Short mmCIF file of C-alpha atoms in Angstrom, two decimals:
data_model
loop_
_atom_site.label_atom_id
_atom_site.label_comp_id
_atom_site.label_asym_id
_atom_site.label_seq_id
_atom_site.Cartn_x
_atom_site.Cartn_y
_atom_site.Cartn_z
CA UNK A 1 -50.66 -179.93 -118.57
CA UNK A 2 -48.09 -178.56 -121.02
CA UNK A 3 -44.35 -177.90 -121.18
CA UNK A 4 -42.01 -175.87 -123.37
CA UNK A 5 -38.24 -176.44 -123.77
CA UNK A 6 -35.41 -174.18 -124.89
CA UNK A 7 -32.07 -175.97 -125.16
CA UNK A 8 -28.72 -174.28 -125.71
CA UNK A 9 -25.27 -175.76 -126.18
CA UNK A 10 -23.88 -179.21 -126.77
CA UNK A 11 -25.25 -182.65 -127.60
CA UNK A 12 -25.20 -183.57 -123.90
CA UNK A 13 -27.65 -180.75 -123.20
CA UNK A 14 -29.91 -181.97 -126.01
CA UNK A 15 -29.84 -185.48 -124.52
CA UNK A 16 -30.54 -184.22 -121.00
CA UNK A 17 -33.46 -182.11 -122.22
CA UNK A 18 -34.83 -185.19 -123.99
CA UNK A 19 -34.57 -187.26 -120.81
CA UNK A 20 -36.59 -184.67 -118.86
CA UNK A 21 -39.09 -184.51 -121.71
CA UNK A 22 -39.49 -188.30 -121.52
CA UNK A 23 -40.35 -187.90 -117.82
CA UNK A 24 -42.97 -185.25 -118.59
CA UNK A 25 -44.52 -187.36 -121.36
CA UNK A 26 -44.67 -190.39 -119.04
CA UNK A 27 -46.66 -188.23 -116.61
CA UNK A 28 -49.17 -187.35 -119.33
CA UNK A 29 -47.88 -183.85 -120.15
CA UNK A 30 -47.96 -182.50 -123.69
CA UNK A 31 -45.55 -180.24 -125.57
CA UNK A 32 -46.86 -176.66 -125.88
CA UNK A 33 -46.64 -174.73 -129.13
CA UNK A 34 -44.93 -171.84 -127.33
CA UNK A 35 -43.88 -170.64 -123.89
CA UNK A 36 -46.82 -168.22 -123.90
CA UNK A 37 -49.31 -171.06 -123.42
CA UNK A 38 -47.24 -173.55 -121.39
CA UNK A 39 -47.64 -174.45 -117.73
CA UNK A 40 -43.89 -174.86 -117.34
CA UNK A 41 -40.98 -173.51 -119.40
CA UNK A 42 -37.55 -175.12 -119.05
CA UNK A 43 -34.36 -173.44 -120.27
CA UNK A 44 -31.37 -175.79 -120.55
CA UNK A 45 -28.32 -173.54 -120.46
CA UNK A 46 -24.73 -173.54 -121.72
CA UNK A 47 -21.61 -171.93 -120.23
CA UNK A 48 -18.94 -172.98 -122.73
CA UNK A 49 -18.73 -169.51 -124.29
CA UNK A 50 -19.70 -166.07 -123.04
CA UNK A 51 -21.86 -165.53 -126.12
CA UNK A 52 -24.04 -168.50 -125.09
CA UNK A 53 -24.63 -167.03 -121.64
CA UNK A 54 -25.39 -163.60 -123.11
CA UNK A 55 -28.10 -165.12 -125.34
CA UNK A 56 -29.62 -166.85 -122.32
CA UNK A 57 -29.56 -163.59 -120.33
CA UNK A 58 -31.53 -161.97 -123.13
CA UNK A 59 -34.09 -164.76 -123.08
CA UNK A 60 -34.43 -164.50 -119.32
CA UNK A 61 -35.37 -160.83 -119.74
CA UNK A 62 -38.09 -161.89 -122.18
CA UNK A 63 -39.35 -164.54 -119.74
CA UNK A 64 -39.45 -161.98 -116.94
CA UNK A 65 -41.93 -159.93 -118.97
CA UNK A 66 -43.96 -163.02 -119.93
CA UNK A 67 -44.23 -164.12 -116.30
CA UNK A 68 -45.39 -160.67 -115.26
CA UNK A 69 -48.11 -160.66 -117.93
CA UNK A 70 -49.23 -164.18 -117.01
CA UNK A 71 -49.29 -163.33 -113.29
CA UNK A 72 -51.48 -160.26 -113.92
CA UNK A 73 -53.90 -162.25 -116.05
CA UNK A 74 -54.40 -164.90 -113.37
CA UNK A 75 -54.39 -162.51 -110.44
CA UNK A 76 -51.66 -164.59 -108.83
CA UNK A 77 -49.46 -161.54 -108.33
CA UNK A 78 -51.72 -160.11 -105.63
CA UNK A 79 -52.79 -163.38 -104.01
CA UNK A 80 -51.38 -165.52 -101.23
CA UNK A 81 -49.53 -168.69 -102.18
CA UNK A 82 -52.55 -170.82 -101.25
CA UNK A 83 -54.95 -168.66 -103.28
CA UNK A 84 -52.53 -168.72 -106.24
CA UNK A 85 -52.44 -172.51 -106.00
CA UNK A 86 -56.22 -172.54 -106.19
CA UNK A 87 -56.05 -170.41 -109.35
CA UNK A 88 -53.86 -173.10 -110.90
CA UNK A 89 -56.25 -175.86 -109.84
CA UNK A 90 -59.15 -173.89 -111.28
CA UNK A 91 -57.50 -173.74 -114.68
CA UNK A 92 -55.61 -170.43 -114.72
CA UNK A 93 -52.01 -170.57 -115.92
CA UNK A 94 -49.24 -168.74 -114.10
CA UNK A 95 -45.97 -169.78 -115.74
CA UNK A 96 -43.43 -171.87 -113.84
CA UNK A 97 -39.88 -171.15 -115.09
CA UNK A 98 -37.04 -173.65 -114.61
CA UNK A 99 -33.39 -173.05 -115.51
CA UNK A 100 -31.11 -176.09 -115.75
CA UNK A 101 -27.74 -177.02 -117.26
CA UNK A 102 -24.17 -175.71 -117.07
CA UNK A 103 -24.97 -172.03 -116.54
CA UNK A 104 -27.36 -173.03 -113.75
CA UNK A 105 -24.60 -175.09 -112.14
CA UNK A 106 -21.99 -172.33 -112.52
CA UNK A 107 -24.23 -169.69 -110.92
CA UNK A 108 -26.14 -172.07 -108.65
CA UNK A 109 -25.74 -170.08 -105.43
CA UNK A 110 -26.61 -166.66 -106.90
CA UNK A 111 -28.98 -167.36 -109.80
CA UNK A 112 -32.29 -166.83 -108.02
CA UNK A 113 -30.96 -163.75 -106.24
CA UNK A 114 -30.06 -162.23 -109.62
CA UNK A 115 -33.19 -163.55 -111.38
CA UNK A 116 -35.90 -163.79 -108.69
CA UNK A 117 -38.60 -164.55 -111.27
CA UNK A 118 -36.97 -167.97 -111.93
CA UNK A 119 -38.85 -170.57 -109.91
CA UNK A 120 -36.29 -173.38 -109.91
CA UNK A 121 -32.56 -173.56 -110.64
CA UNK A 122 -31.54 -177.16 -111.33
CA UNK A 123 -27.80 -177.79 -111.42
CA UNK A 124 -25.99 -180.52 -113.32
CA UNK A 125 -26.28 -183.01 -110.47
CA UNK A 126 -29.90 -182.33 -109.51
CA UNK A 127 -31.86 -183.40 -112.61
CA UNK A 128 -33.31 -186.39 -110.75
CA UNK A 129 -35.37 -183.89 -108.71
CA UNK A 130 -37.49 -183.00 -111.75
CA UNK A 131 -40.13 -185.48 -110.58
CA UNK A 132 -40.59 -183.38 -107.43
CA UNK A 133 -40.90 -180.20 -109.51
CA UNK A 134 -43.52 -181.82 -111.74
CA UNK A 135 -45.48 -183.00 -108.67
CA UNK A 136 -45.42 -179.47 -107.28
CA UNK A 137 -46.59 -177.84 -110.52
CA UNK A 138 -49.42 -180.36 -110.85
CA UNK A 139 -50.48 -179.69 -107.27
CA UNK A 140 -50.11 -175.90 -107.52
CA UNK A 141 -47.58 -175.69 -104.72
CA UNK A 142 -43.84 -174.94 -104.44
CA UNK A 143 -41.25 -177.71 -104.36
CA UNK A 144 -38.34 -177.53 -101.95
CA UNK A 145 -35.25 -179.06 -103.51
CA UNK A 146 -32.33 -180.17 -101.31
CA UNK A 147 -28.81 -178.93 -101.91
CA UNK A 148 -27.49 -181.68 -104.13
CA UNK A 149 -23.86 -182.76 -104.18
CA UNK A 150 -24.47 -186.38 -105.17
CA UNK A 151 -22.72 -188.14 -108.02
CA UNK A 152 -24.08 -187.50 -111.50
CA UNK A 153 -26.96 -189.82 -112.40
CA UNK A 154 -27.61 -190.96 -115.96
CA UNK A 155 -31.17 -190.92 -117.25
CA UNK A 156 -32.69 -194.21 -118.43
CA UNK A 157 -33.56 -192.83 -121.88
CA UNK A 158 -32.41 -189.63 -123.61
CA UNK A 159 -34.29 -189.90 -126.90
CA UNK A 160 -36.28 -187.05 -128.38
CA UNK A 161 -39.86 -188.24 -129.01
CA UNK A 162 -40.35 -189.50 -132.56
CA UNK A 163 -36.71 -189.04 -133.57
CA UNK A 164 -34.99 -191.50 -135.93
CA UNK A 165 -31.57 -190.26 -134.78
CA UNK A 166 -30.77 -189.68 -131.14
CA UNK A 167 -28.00 -189.23 -128.57
CA UNK A 168 -27.00 -191.77 -125.93
CA UNK A 169 -24.77 -190.55 -123.06
CA UNK A 170 -22.04 -193.05 -122.10
CA UNK A 171 -19.94 -190.88 -119.80
CA UNK A 172 -20.08 -187.52 -118.08
CA UNK A 173 -17.60 -184.95 -116.89
CA UNK A 174 -14.01 -184.18 -117.83
CA UNK A 175 -10.61 -184.67 -116.18
CA UNK A 176 -8.56 -182.78 -118.76
CA UNK A 177 -8.72 -179.17 -117.52
CA UNK A 178 -7.85 -177.45 -120.78
CA UNK A 179 -6.92 -173.95 -119.66
CA UNK A 180 -9.67 -172.25 -121.68
CA UNK A 181 -12.51 -174.62 -120.76
CA UNK A 182 -15.11 -174.29 -118.03
CA UNK A 183 -16.61 -177.78 -118.53
CA UNK A 184 -14.68 -179.57 -115.72
CA UNK A 185 -15.90 -176.93 -113.28
CA UNK A 186 -19.59 -177.26 -114.18
CA UNK A 187 -19.70 -180.96 -115.15
CA UNK A 188 -17.25 -182.37 -112.61
CA UNK A 189 -14.97 -185.38 -112.84
CA UNK A 190 -15.39 -188.16 -115.38
CA UNK A 191 -17.84 -190.92 -114.61
CA UNK A 192 -18.56 -193.77 -117.04
CA UNK A 193 -21.97 -195.37 -117.42
CA UNK A 194 -22.15 -199.16 -116.84
CA UNK A 195 -22.14 -201.25 -120.01
CA UNK A 196 -25.44 -202.96 -119.16
CA UNK A 197 -27.23 -199.62 -118.90
CA UNK A 198 -25.92 -198.57 -122.31
CA UNK A 199 -27.05 -201.82 -123.97
CA UNK A 200 -30.43 -201.55 -122.23
CA UNK A 201 -30.95 -198.09 -123.67
CA UNK A 202 -30.02 -199.37 -127.13
CA UNK A 203 -32.80 -201.95 -126.78
CA UNK A 204 -35.29 -199.28 -125.71
CA UNK A 205 -34.29 -197.09 -128.66
CA UNK A 206 -34.71 -200.07 -131.00
CA UNK A 207 -38.28 -200.38 -129.71
CA UNK A 208 -38.82 -196.72 -130.57
CA UNK A 209 -37.68 -197.38 -134.15
CA UNK A 210 -34.46 -195.34 -133.84
CA UNK A 211 -32.04 -195.94 -136.74
CA UNK A 212 -28.99 -193.89 -135.77
CA UNK A 213 -27.39 -193.41 -132.33
CA UNK A 214 -24.61 -191.02 -131.39
CA UNK A 215 -22.68 -191.97 -128.23
CA UNK A 216 -21.86 -188.80 -126.33
CA UNK A 217 -19.79 -187.53 -123.47
CA UNK A 218 -17.40 -184.69 -122.76
CA UNK A 219 -14.59 -187.10 -123.71
CA UNK A 220 -16.07 -190.38 -124.96
CA UNK A 221 -12.80 -192.14 -125.70
CA UNK A 222 -11.72 -191.92 -122.07
CA UNK A 223 -14.68 -194.21 -121.28
CA UNK A 224 -13.83 -196.74 -118.57
CA UNK A 225 -17.00 -198.62 -117.57
CA UNK A 226 -17.93 -201.95 -116.05
CA UNK A 227 -20.58 -204.64 -116.44
CA UNK A 228 -23.14 -205.11 -113.68
CA UNK A 229 -22.83 -207.75 -110.96
CA UNK A 230 -25.08 -210.11 -112.93
CA UNK A 231 -22.30 -210.81 -115.47
CA UNK A 232 -19.41 -213.25 -115.26
CA UNK A 233 -17.23 -210.27 -116.16
CA UNK A 234 -18.27 -208.44 -112.97
CA UNK A 235 -15.74 -205.77 -112.09
CA UNK A 236 -13.86 -205.94 -115.40
CA UNK A 237 -13.09 -202.49 -116.74
CA UNK A 238 -14.16 -201.92 -120.34
CA UNK A 239 -12.28 -199.48 -122.59
CA UNK A 240 -13.95 -197.37 -125.26
CA UNK A 241 -12.70 -199.67 -128.03
CA UNK A 242 -14.10 -202.69 -126.18
CA UNK A 243 -17.39 -200.90 -125.63
CA UNK A 244 -17.69 -200.25 -129.38
CA UNK A 245 -17.13 -203.95 -130.11
CA UNK A 246 -19.69 -204.97 -127.48
CA UNK A 247 -22.27 -202.57 -128.93
CA UNK A 248 -21.66 -203.77 -132.49
CA UNK A 249 -22.03 -207.41 -131.42
CA UNK A 250 -25.18 -206.64 -129.42
CA UNK A 251 -26.84 -204.87 -132.35
CA UNK A 252 -26.13 -207.87 -134.59
CA UNK A 253 -27.41 -210.38 -132.04
CA UNK A 254 -30.64 -208.47 -131.41
CA UNK A 255 -31.20 -207.68 -135.10
CA UNK A 256 -31.56 -204.05 -134.07
CA UNK A 257 -32.96 -201.41 -136.44
CA UNK A 258 -30.02 -199.21 -135.34
CA UNK A 259 -27.68 -199.39 -138.34
CA UNK A 260 -25.45 -196.36 -137.69
CA UNK A 261 -23.48 -195.57 -134.53
CA UNK A 262 -21.38 -192.41 -134.14
CA UNK A 263 -19.62 -190.81 -131.17
CA UNK A 264 -18.84 -187.29 -129.89
CA UNK A 265 -16.58 -185.82 -128.70
CA UNK A 266 -13.18 -187.51 -128.71
CA UNK A 267 -9.90 -186.18 -127.37
CA UNK A 268 -6.87 -186.81 -129.63
CA UNK A 269 -4.67 -187.83 -126.70
CA UNK A 270 -7.05 -190.71 -125.88
CA UNK A 271 -7.76 -191.89 -129.44
CA UNK A 272 -6.19 -195.35 -129.46
CA UNK A 273 -5.18 -197.55 -132.37
CA UNK A 274 -7.70 -200.09 -131.04
CA UNK A 275 -10.50 -197.58 -131.66
CA UNK A 276 -9.26 -197.04 -135.20
CA UNK A 277 -9.25 -200.82 -135.76
CA UNK A 278 -12.80 -201.36 -134.50
CA UNK A 279 -14.17 -198.56 -136.71
CA UNK A 280 -12.40 -200.11 -139.70
CA UNK A 281 -13.83 -203.55 -138.91
CA UNK A 282 -17.40 -202.85 -137.75
CA UNK A 283 -19.65 -201.43 -140.48
CA UNK A 284 -22.26 -200.25 -137.98
CA UNK A 285 -19.72 -197.59 -136.90
CA UNK A 286 -19.93 -194.60 -139.22
CA UNK A 287 -16.89 -193.54 -141.21
CA UNK A 288 -17.07 -190.09 -139.69
CA UNK A 289 -14.81 -188.96 -136.85
CA UNK A 290 -14.95 -185.62 -135.08
CA UNK A 291 -11.40 -185.04 -133.84
CA UNK A 292 -11.02 -181.61 -132.22
CA UNK A 293 -7.54 -180.21 -132.83
CA UNK A 294 -8.24 -176.73 -131.36
CA UNK A 295 -4.96 -175.37 -132.80
CA UNK A 296 -2.12 -176.22 -135.18
CA UNK A 297 0.76 -174.91 -133.07
CA UNK A 298 2.42 -177.13 -130.46
CA UNK A 299 3.31 -174.06 -128.43
CA UNK A 300 -0.34 -172.97 -128.23
CA UNK A 301 -1.53 -176.54 -127.61
CA UNK A 302 0.83 -176.68 -124.63
CA UNK A 303 -0.57 -173.40 -123.26
CA UNK A 304 -4.05 -174.86 -123.76
CA UNK A 305 -2.99 -177.99 -121.79
CA UNK A 306 -4.17 -180.24 -124.63
CA UNK A 307 -1.40 -182.78 -123.92
CA UNK A 308 -0.52 -183.63 -127.50
CA UNK A 309 1.68 -181.93 -130.07
CA UNK A 310 1.00 -180.93 -133.64
CA UNK A 311 3.20 -183.83 -134.78
CA UNK A 312 1.34 -186.37 -132.64
CA UNK A 313 -2.01 -185.15 -133.95
CA UNK A 314 -0.89 -185.39 -137.59
CA UNK A 315 0.50 -188.89 -136.97
CA UNK A 316 -2.88 -189.93 -135.52
CA UNK A 317 -4.67 -188.54 -138.58
CA UNK A 318 -2.28 -190.51 -140.77
CA UNK A 319 -3.08 -193.77 -138.97
CA UNK A 320 -6.82 -193.10 -139.21
CA UNK A 321 -6.70 -192.38 -142.95
CA UNK A 322 -4.50 -195.43 -143.54
CA UNK A 323 -6.92 -197.82 -141.81
CA UNK A 324 -10.17 -196.07 -142.87
CA UNK A 325 -9.55 -194.57 -146.36
CA UNK A 326 -13.14 -193.34 -146.80
CA UNK A 327 -13.23 -191.56 -143.43
CA UNK A 328 -14.67 -188.07 -143.07
CA UNK A 329 -12.80 -185.93 -140.52
CA UNK A 330 -14.26 -182.88 -138.81
CA UNK A 331 -12.78 -180.76 -136.05
CA UNK A 332 -12.92 -177.75 -133.70
CA UNK A 333 -10.50 -174.84 -134.17
CA UNK A 334 -10.03 -171.92 -131.77
CA UNK A 335 -8.18 -168.80 -132.86
CA UNK A 336 -6.92 -165.86 -130.85
CA UNK A 337 -5.83 -167.79 -127.75
CA UNK A 338 -3.55 -165.75 -125.44
CA UNK A 339 0.12 -165.90 -126.57
CA UNK A 340 -0.87 -166.84 -130.15
CA UNK A 341 1.51 -165.35 -132.74
CA UNK A 342 1.34 -164.96 -136.51
CA UNK A 343 3.66 -167.96 -136.75
CA UNK A 344 1.13 -169.98 -134.73
CA UNK A 345 -1.62 -168.89 -137.11
CA UNK A 346 0.48 -170.03 -140.09
CA UNK A 347 1.01 -173.43 -138.44
CA UNK A 348 -2.74 -173.81 -137.97
CA UNK A 349 -3.45 -173.00 -141.62
CA UNK A 350 -0.72 -175.44 -142.64
CA UNK A 351 -2.21 -178.22 -140.50
CA UNK A 352 -5.59 -177.61 -142.12
CA UNK A 353 -3.96 -177.95 -145.56
CA UNK A 354 -2.40 -181.26 -144.51
CA UNK A 355 -5.57 -182.78 -143.00
CA UNK A 356 -8.25 -181.18 -145.20
CA UNK A 357 -11.22 -181.46 -142.83
CA UNK A 358 -14.66 -181.93 -144.30
CA UNK A 359 -16.01 -179.29 -141.94
CA UNK A 360 -15.07 -177.53 -138.72
CA UNK A 361 -16.53 -175.71 -135.75
CA UNK A 362 -14.51 -172.49 -135.77
CA UNK A 363 -14.57 -169.74 -133.17
CA UNK A 364 -12.35 -167.16 -131.56
CA UNK A 365 -11.29 -167.42 -127.94
CA UNK A 366 -13.25 -165.59 -125.31
CA UNK A 367 -12.26 -165.89 -121.65
CA UNK A 368 -14.37 -167.84 -119.17
CA UNK A 369 -14.25 -166.67 -115.58
CA UNK A 370 -12.54 -169.22 -113.34
CA UNK A 371 -10.29 -170.75 -116.01
CA UNK A 372 -6.49 -170.25 -116.11
CA UNK A 373 -6.52 -168.74 -119.60
CA UNK A 374 -8.81 -165.95 -118.42
CA UNK A 375 -5.92 -164.66 -116.30
CA UNK A 376 -3.51 -164.50 -119.26
CA UNK A 377 -2.90 -161.35 -121.28
CA UNK A 378 -5.64 -161.23 -123.93
CA UNK A 379 -5.25 -160.46 -127.63
CA UNK A 380 -7.43 -157.63 -128.99
CA UNK A 381 -10.82 -158.87 -130.13
CA UNK A 382 -10.32 -157.47 -133.63
CA UNK A 383 -7.11 -159.54 -133.97
CA UNK A 384 -8.93 -162.68 -132.83
CA UNK A 385 -11.73 -162.08 -135.33
CA UNK A 386 -9.38 -161.40 -138.23
CA UNK A 387 -7.40 -164.58 -137.59
CA UNK A 388 -10.59 -166.58 -137.28
CA UNK A 389 -11.79 -165.25 -140.64
CA UNK A 390 -8.65 -166.59 -142.34
CA UNK A 391 -9.39 -170.02 -140.90
CA UNK A 392 -13.03 -169.83 -142.01
CA UNK A 393 -12.07 -168.84 -145.55
CA UNK A 394 -9.65 -171.76 -145.87
CA UNK A 395 -12.07 -174.27 -144.38
CA UNK A 396 -14.84 -173.25 -146.75
CA UNK A 397 -12.60 -174.07 -149.71
CA UNK A 398 -11.63 -177.42 -148.14
CA UNK A 399 -15.28 -178.28 -147.49
CA UNK A 400 -16.12 -177.72 -151.13
CA UNK A 401 -13.11 -179.81 -152.24
CA UNK A 402 -13.87 -182.71 -149.91
CA UNK A 403 -17.59 -182.81 -150.59
CA UNK A 404 -17.16 -182.48 -154.39
CA UNK A 405 -15.30 -185.79 -154.46
CA UNK A 406 -18.57 -187.66 -153.81
CA UNK A 407 -20.51 -186.17 -156.72
CA UNK A 408 -21.48 -189.02 -159.06
CA UNK A 409 -21.34 -191.66 -156.33
CA UNK A 410 -24.29 -193.59 -154.88
CA UNK A 411 -24.50 -193.37 -151.09
CA UNK A 412 -26.70 -194.72 -148.29
CA UNK A 413 -28.74 -192.03 -146.55
CA UNK A 414 -31.13 -191.87 -143.59
CA UNK A 415 -34.23 -189.84 -144.52
CA UNK A 416 -34.92 -187.25 -141.84
CA UNK A 417 -37.94 -185.37 -143.20
CA UNK A 418 -39.26 -182.97 -145.80
CA UNK A 419 -36.82 -180.37 -147.11
CA UNK A 420 -37.44 -176.85 -145.84
CA UNK A 421 -36.64 -175.51 -149.31
CA UNK A 422 -39.17 -177.65 -151.18
CA UNK A 423 -42.18 -179.67 -150.07
CA UNK A 424 -41.54 -181.96 -153.06
CA UNK A 425 -38.16 -183.06 -151.73
CA UNK A 426 -36.90 -185.10 -148.79
CA UNK A 427 -33.81 -184.29 -146.76
CA UNK A 428 -31.51 -187.08 -145.62
CA UNK A 429 -28.15 -187.53 -143.94
CA UNK A 430 -25.35 -189.65 -145.37
CA UNK A 431 -22.83 -191.67 -143.35
CA UNK A 432 -20.26 -188.85 -143.49
CA UNK A 433 -22.72 -186.57 -141.68
CA UNK A 434 -23.61 -184.44 -144.73
CA UNK A 435 -27.11 -183.58 -146.00
CA UNK A 436 -28.65 -184.59 -149.33
CA UNK A 437 -31.96 -183.47 -150.86
CA UNK A 438 -33.89 -185.50 -153.46
CA UNK A 439 -37.40 -186.08 -154.74
CA UNK A 440 -39.15 -189.08 -153.19
CA UNK A 441 -42.32 -190.25 -151.43
CA UNK A 442 -42.75 -188.97 -147.85
CA UNK A 443 -43.35 -192.55 -146.73
CA UNK A 444 -39.57 -193.03 -146.90
CA UNK A 445 -39.04 -190.72 -143.91
CA UNK A 446 -37.22 -192.66 -141.20
CA UNK A 447 -35.76 -195.22 -143.61
CA UNK A 448 -32.37 -195.87 -145.17
CA UNK A 449 -32.27 -195.36 -148.94
CA UNK A 450 -29.68 -195.33 -151.72
CA UNK A 451 -29.24 -191.99 -153.47
CA UNK A 452 -26.97 -191.03 -156.36
CA UNK A 453 -25.28 -187.67 -155.75
CA UNK A 454 -25.74 -185.48 -158.83
CA UNK A 455 -24.45 -182.12 -157.61
CA UNK A 456 -23.29 -180.02 -154.68
CA UNK A 457 -25.32 -176.93 -153.87
CA UNK A 458 -23.62 -174.91 -151.15
CA UNK A 459 -22.96 -177.47 -148.41
CA UNK A 460 -25.92 -179.70 -149.35
CA UNK A 461 -25.88 -182.48 -151.91
CA UNK A 462 -28.66 -182.99 -154.42
CA UNK A 463 -29.41 -186.45 -155.73
CA UNK A 464 -31.65 -189.02 -157.37
CA UNK A 465 -33.26 -191.89 -155.47
CA UNK A 466 -31.98 -195.29 -156.61
CA UNK A 467 -33.93 -198.56 -156.63
#
């Protein structure tokens, strides 16, 4: 049988889709080339921004039409449930549609009423019921899923099949309640994964030949996990800095093929000096830090409930750059938040000039139902867009400045595949999370190589393979 995935949103969604895909593969299922020919289609949804939900709504309309066509072709539309099940067993293919993820969790109680053609709605805490859904699809019968309010359960493996780089969830949920953010309402409170489980997944990924792992969570540096009862350190709480040291030591001891470890996303208020020290000391930890600032004005940061000031953020950046001189910093910036003034905009542009990020995720605020900021007086959309454009223009110039500094240098890169622009070139990623294209043999895909950067073309380097 075959499956088809559509994944929207953050790295956690990508990891959770991969974990479900691993379950399907273990059951002998194969990936379909498109939803049109799949037995089951799974949409992993995002609720962080309204635009994400609107895109998913559009796709659901498309799936409604596809299901209708498929039902007519199999005759299932006019048959009883038992007769339809027999059609499936006889080889016909009505499409089973599953919606999972944050949007599914947010609209859990009303989703199937609004979209009756969706067969299963799987909330954030119910992913462990996918085995029951798979059983039901294989048997040509419906599955009845219980209302699930259990604690979040981490999957054993979240690797995409055949990937050289992958995500590894270490914690889930968020306790911060930024006033604009819906994540705490759809992901729940923070829960940290036990250290043993994390190390076990590293070993599994090593067996898959993975070379780069990104530790993920809604707020990774608030990690607070424990070892299992089998350790002498039973019950000892491990901080994020300690976890990084444990991982680095474990990779050395096991001679793991994993040579790069990154993490996303970190909250500035929880970014300790101990974390800075371990990145500076452990070469397996990439010199790239994503440090979302969201805004450059302390007044706006307070309204956002970010719990740090502009001055505290800049001091943290100073400590990072002092300890890790070759660090690459990236960020998130939101413009047009309620109460934002032109003075606040100027402070944001000034902060960008002081930090000079290598790149940034930039967007204008749009209200999410159920969050405190949605109840505030909103700025006109055209004002939000205009202010965002000023930020984008400045960041583009900073990106060019920061990336140009590496031209002429030789860097280590992980080869990801063939370049989409030329079949004669390979595309790789360097430690600072930038792309580089160069001519080389395809047998190097999945390996680390040394490449001399010869020029910058847009936001992609071009280079020459070194011996």
